[in-house]
Coordinates of C-alpha atoms and ligand atoms in Angstrom, one line a residue:
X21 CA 111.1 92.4 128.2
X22 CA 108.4 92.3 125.5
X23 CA 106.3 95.1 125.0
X24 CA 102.8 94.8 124.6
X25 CA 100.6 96.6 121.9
X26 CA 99.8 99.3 124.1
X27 CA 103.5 100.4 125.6
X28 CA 105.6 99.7 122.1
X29 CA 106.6 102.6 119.8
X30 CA 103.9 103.3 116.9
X31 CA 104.2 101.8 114.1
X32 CA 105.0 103.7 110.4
X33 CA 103.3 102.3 107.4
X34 CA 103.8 103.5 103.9
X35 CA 100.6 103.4 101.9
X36 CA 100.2 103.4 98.3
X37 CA 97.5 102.6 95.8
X38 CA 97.7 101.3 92.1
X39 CA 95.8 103.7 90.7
X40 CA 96.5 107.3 90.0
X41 CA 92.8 108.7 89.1
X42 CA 91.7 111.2 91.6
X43 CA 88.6 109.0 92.2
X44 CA 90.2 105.7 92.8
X45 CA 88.3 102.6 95.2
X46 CA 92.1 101.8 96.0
X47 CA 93.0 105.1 97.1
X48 CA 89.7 106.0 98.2
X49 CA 90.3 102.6 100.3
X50 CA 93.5 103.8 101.9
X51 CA 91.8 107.3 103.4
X52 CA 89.5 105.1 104.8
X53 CA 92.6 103.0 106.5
X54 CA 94.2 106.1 107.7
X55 CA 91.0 106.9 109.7
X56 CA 90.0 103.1 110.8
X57 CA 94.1 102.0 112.1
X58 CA 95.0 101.6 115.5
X59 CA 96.5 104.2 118.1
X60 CA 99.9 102.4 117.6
X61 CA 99.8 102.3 113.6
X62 CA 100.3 105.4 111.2
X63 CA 99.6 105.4 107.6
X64 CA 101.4 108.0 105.4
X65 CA 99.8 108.3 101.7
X66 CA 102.0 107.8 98.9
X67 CA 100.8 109.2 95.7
X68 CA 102.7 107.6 92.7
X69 CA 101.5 110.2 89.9
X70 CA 105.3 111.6 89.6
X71 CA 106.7 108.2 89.5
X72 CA 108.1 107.2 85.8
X73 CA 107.9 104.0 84.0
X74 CA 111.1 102.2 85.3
X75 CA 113.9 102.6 82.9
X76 CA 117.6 101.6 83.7
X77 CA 119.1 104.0 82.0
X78 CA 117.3 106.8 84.3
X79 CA 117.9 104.6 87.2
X80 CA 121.7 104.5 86.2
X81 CA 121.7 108.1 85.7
X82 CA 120.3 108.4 89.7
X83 CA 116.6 107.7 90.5
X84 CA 114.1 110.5 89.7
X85 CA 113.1 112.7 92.9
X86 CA 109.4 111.1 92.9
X87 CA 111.4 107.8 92.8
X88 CA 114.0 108.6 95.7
X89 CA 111.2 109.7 98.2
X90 CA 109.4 106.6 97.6
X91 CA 111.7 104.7 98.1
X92 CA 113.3 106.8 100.8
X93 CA 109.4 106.7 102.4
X94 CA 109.2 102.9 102.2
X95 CA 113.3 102.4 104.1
X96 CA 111.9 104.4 106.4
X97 CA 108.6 102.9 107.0
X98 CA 108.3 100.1 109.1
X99 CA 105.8 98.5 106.7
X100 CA 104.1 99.0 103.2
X101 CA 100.3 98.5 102.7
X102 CA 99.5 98.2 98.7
X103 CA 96.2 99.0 97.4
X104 CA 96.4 97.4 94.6
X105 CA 93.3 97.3 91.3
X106 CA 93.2 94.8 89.3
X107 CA 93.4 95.1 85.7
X108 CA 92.5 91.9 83.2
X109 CA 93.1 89.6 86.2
X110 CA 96.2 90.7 87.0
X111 CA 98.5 93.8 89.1
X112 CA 98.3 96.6 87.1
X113 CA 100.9 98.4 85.3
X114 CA 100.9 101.3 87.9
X115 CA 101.3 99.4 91.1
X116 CA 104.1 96.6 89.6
X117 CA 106.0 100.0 88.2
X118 CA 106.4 101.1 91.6
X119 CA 107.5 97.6 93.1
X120 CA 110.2 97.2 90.4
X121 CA 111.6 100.7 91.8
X122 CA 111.2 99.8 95.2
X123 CA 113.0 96.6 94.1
X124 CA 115.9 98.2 93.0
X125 CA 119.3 97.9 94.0
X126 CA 118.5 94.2 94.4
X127 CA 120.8 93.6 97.9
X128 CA 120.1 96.7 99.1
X129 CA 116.4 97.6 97.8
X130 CA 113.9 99.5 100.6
X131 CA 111.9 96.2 99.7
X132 CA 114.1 93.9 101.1
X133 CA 113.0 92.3 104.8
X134 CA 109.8 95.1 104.7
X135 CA 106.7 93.4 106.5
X136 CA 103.9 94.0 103.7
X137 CA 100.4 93.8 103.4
X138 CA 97.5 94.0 100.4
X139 CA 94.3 95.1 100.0
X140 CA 92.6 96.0 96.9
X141 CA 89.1 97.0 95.7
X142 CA 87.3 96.6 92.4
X143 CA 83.4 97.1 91.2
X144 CA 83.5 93.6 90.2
X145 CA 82.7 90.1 92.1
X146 CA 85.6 89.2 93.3
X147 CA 87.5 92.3 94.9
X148 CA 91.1 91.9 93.0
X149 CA 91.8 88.3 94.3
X150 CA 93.7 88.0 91.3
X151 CA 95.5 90.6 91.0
X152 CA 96.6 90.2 94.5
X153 CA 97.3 87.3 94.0
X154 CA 99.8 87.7 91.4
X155 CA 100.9 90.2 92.9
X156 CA 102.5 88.5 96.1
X157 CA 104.7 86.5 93.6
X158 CA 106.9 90.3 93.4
X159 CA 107.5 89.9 97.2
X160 CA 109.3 86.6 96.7
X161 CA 112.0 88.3 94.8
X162 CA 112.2 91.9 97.0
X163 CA 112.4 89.3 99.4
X164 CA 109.7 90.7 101.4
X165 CA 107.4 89.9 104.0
X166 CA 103.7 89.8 102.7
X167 CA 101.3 89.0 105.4
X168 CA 99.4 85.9 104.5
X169 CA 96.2 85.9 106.4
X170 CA 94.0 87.8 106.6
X171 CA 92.5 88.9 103.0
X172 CA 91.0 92.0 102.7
X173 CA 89.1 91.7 98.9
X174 CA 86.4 94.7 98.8
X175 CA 84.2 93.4 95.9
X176 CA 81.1 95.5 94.5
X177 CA 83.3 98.4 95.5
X178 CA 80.8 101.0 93.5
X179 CA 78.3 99.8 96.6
X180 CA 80.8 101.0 99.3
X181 CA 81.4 104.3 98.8
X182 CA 80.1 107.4 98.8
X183 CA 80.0 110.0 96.1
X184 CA 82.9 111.9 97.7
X185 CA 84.7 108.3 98.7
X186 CA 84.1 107.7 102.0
X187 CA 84.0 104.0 102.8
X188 CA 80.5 103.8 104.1
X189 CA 79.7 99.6 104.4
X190 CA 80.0 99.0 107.8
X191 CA 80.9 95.5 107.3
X192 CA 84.1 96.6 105.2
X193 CA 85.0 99.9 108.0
X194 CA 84.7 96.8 110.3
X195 CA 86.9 94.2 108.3
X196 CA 89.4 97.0 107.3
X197 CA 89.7 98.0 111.5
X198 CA 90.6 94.7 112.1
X199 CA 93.1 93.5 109.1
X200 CA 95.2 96.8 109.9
X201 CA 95.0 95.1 113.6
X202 CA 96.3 92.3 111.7
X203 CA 99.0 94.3 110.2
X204 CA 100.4 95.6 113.2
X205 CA 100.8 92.4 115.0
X206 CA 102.6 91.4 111.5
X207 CA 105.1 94.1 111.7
X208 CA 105.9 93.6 115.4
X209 CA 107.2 89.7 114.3
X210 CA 109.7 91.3 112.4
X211 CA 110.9 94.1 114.8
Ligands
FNR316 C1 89.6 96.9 84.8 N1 88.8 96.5 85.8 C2 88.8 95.2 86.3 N2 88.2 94.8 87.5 C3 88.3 93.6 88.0 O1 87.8 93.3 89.1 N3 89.1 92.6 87.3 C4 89.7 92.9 86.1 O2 90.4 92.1 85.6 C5 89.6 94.2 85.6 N4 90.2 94.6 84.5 C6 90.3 95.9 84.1 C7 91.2 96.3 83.1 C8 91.3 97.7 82.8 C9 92.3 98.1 81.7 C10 90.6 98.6 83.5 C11 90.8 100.1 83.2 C12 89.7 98.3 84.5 C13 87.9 97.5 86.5 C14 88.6 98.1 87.7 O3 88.5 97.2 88.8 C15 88.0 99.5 88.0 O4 88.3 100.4 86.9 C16 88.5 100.0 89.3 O5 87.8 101.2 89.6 C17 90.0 100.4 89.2 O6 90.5 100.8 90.5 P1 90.5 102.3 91.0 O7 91.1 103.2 89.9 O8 89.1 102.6 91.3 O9 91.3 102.3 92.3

């Protein structure tokens, strides 16, 4: 019988951001998701800071421990939400690093069939359309499942928060509420 929202088991989402400064939108965006998702969706924080440039002959050698959780943290998530930057219109080095790790081995990669969604923030007009973007092109290859509709693009982002990062625009808190809605329903297509 199919179980509605409210009876199924919670959802686990892996979150990470693109960004490893302490005061990053991205990451600044994803506390703000923790607090704003619903009853049946939990968000776990990923910090990438420990995760190396991608090199095959490290990866040959066995992945790096900041490499095996992640990826052990996304095969066990039942999602992945990405916030992602962007840097000169395009995904930035940090968060594409992490997808080609997550990528990796390419039939059996903690990628592969994961329901995934992205959000991003920037100072600027347009709120990392690009790089978002560009950065959906990735999850033909890993073979994942990014979530077309909706967008969540938080533009002006130096407007939005607080000095100690706390999303304060209402308009965003209420957006962000309902595109992790969104999310869950996503993830529930695929279970
Ligand atoms: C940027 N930034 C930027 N912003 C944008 O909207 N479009 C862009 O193409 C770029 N390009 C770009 C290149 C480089 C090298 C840097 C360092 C920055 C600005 C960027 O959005 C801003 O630094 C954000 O604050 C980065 O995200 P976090 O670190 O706050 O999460």
């Amino acid at each position: 019988m199919p179980q509605s929202p409210q009876t199924a088991a919670p959802l686990g989402v892996l979150a990470f951001a693109g960004s490893l400064r302490a005061g990053s939108y991205n990451r600044a965006l994803l506390r703000a998701a923790q607090e704003l998702a619903p009853e049946d969706l939990s968000l776990t924080l990923f910090d990438l800071i420990e995760v190396p440039l991608y090199n095959g002959d490290v990866e040959a050698a066995g992945d790096p421990p900041a490499v095996a959780a992640f990826k052990a943290a996304i095969a066990a998530a039942d999602g992945v939400l990405i916030a992602t930057p962007e840097y000169n219109h395009g995904v930035p080095g940090v968060t594409k690093n992490a997808i080609d790790w997550a990528s990796r081995p390419p039939r059996e990669a903690p990628l592969g069939g994961k329901p995934v969604a992205i959000i991003g923030a920037s100072p600027g007009a347009t709120g990392t359309a690009r790089g978002q973007s560009q950065l959906r092109q990735a999850f033909e290859f890993t073979n994942s499942f990014a979530m077309p509709q909706p967008e969540l693009l938080v533009f002006r982002a130096h407007e939005k928060f607080d000095e100690a990062g706390r999303l304060t625009d209402e308009a965003t808190r209420r957006y962000l509420k309902s595109f992790l809605e969104a999310f869950a329903a996503w993830i529930r297509r695929f279970a």
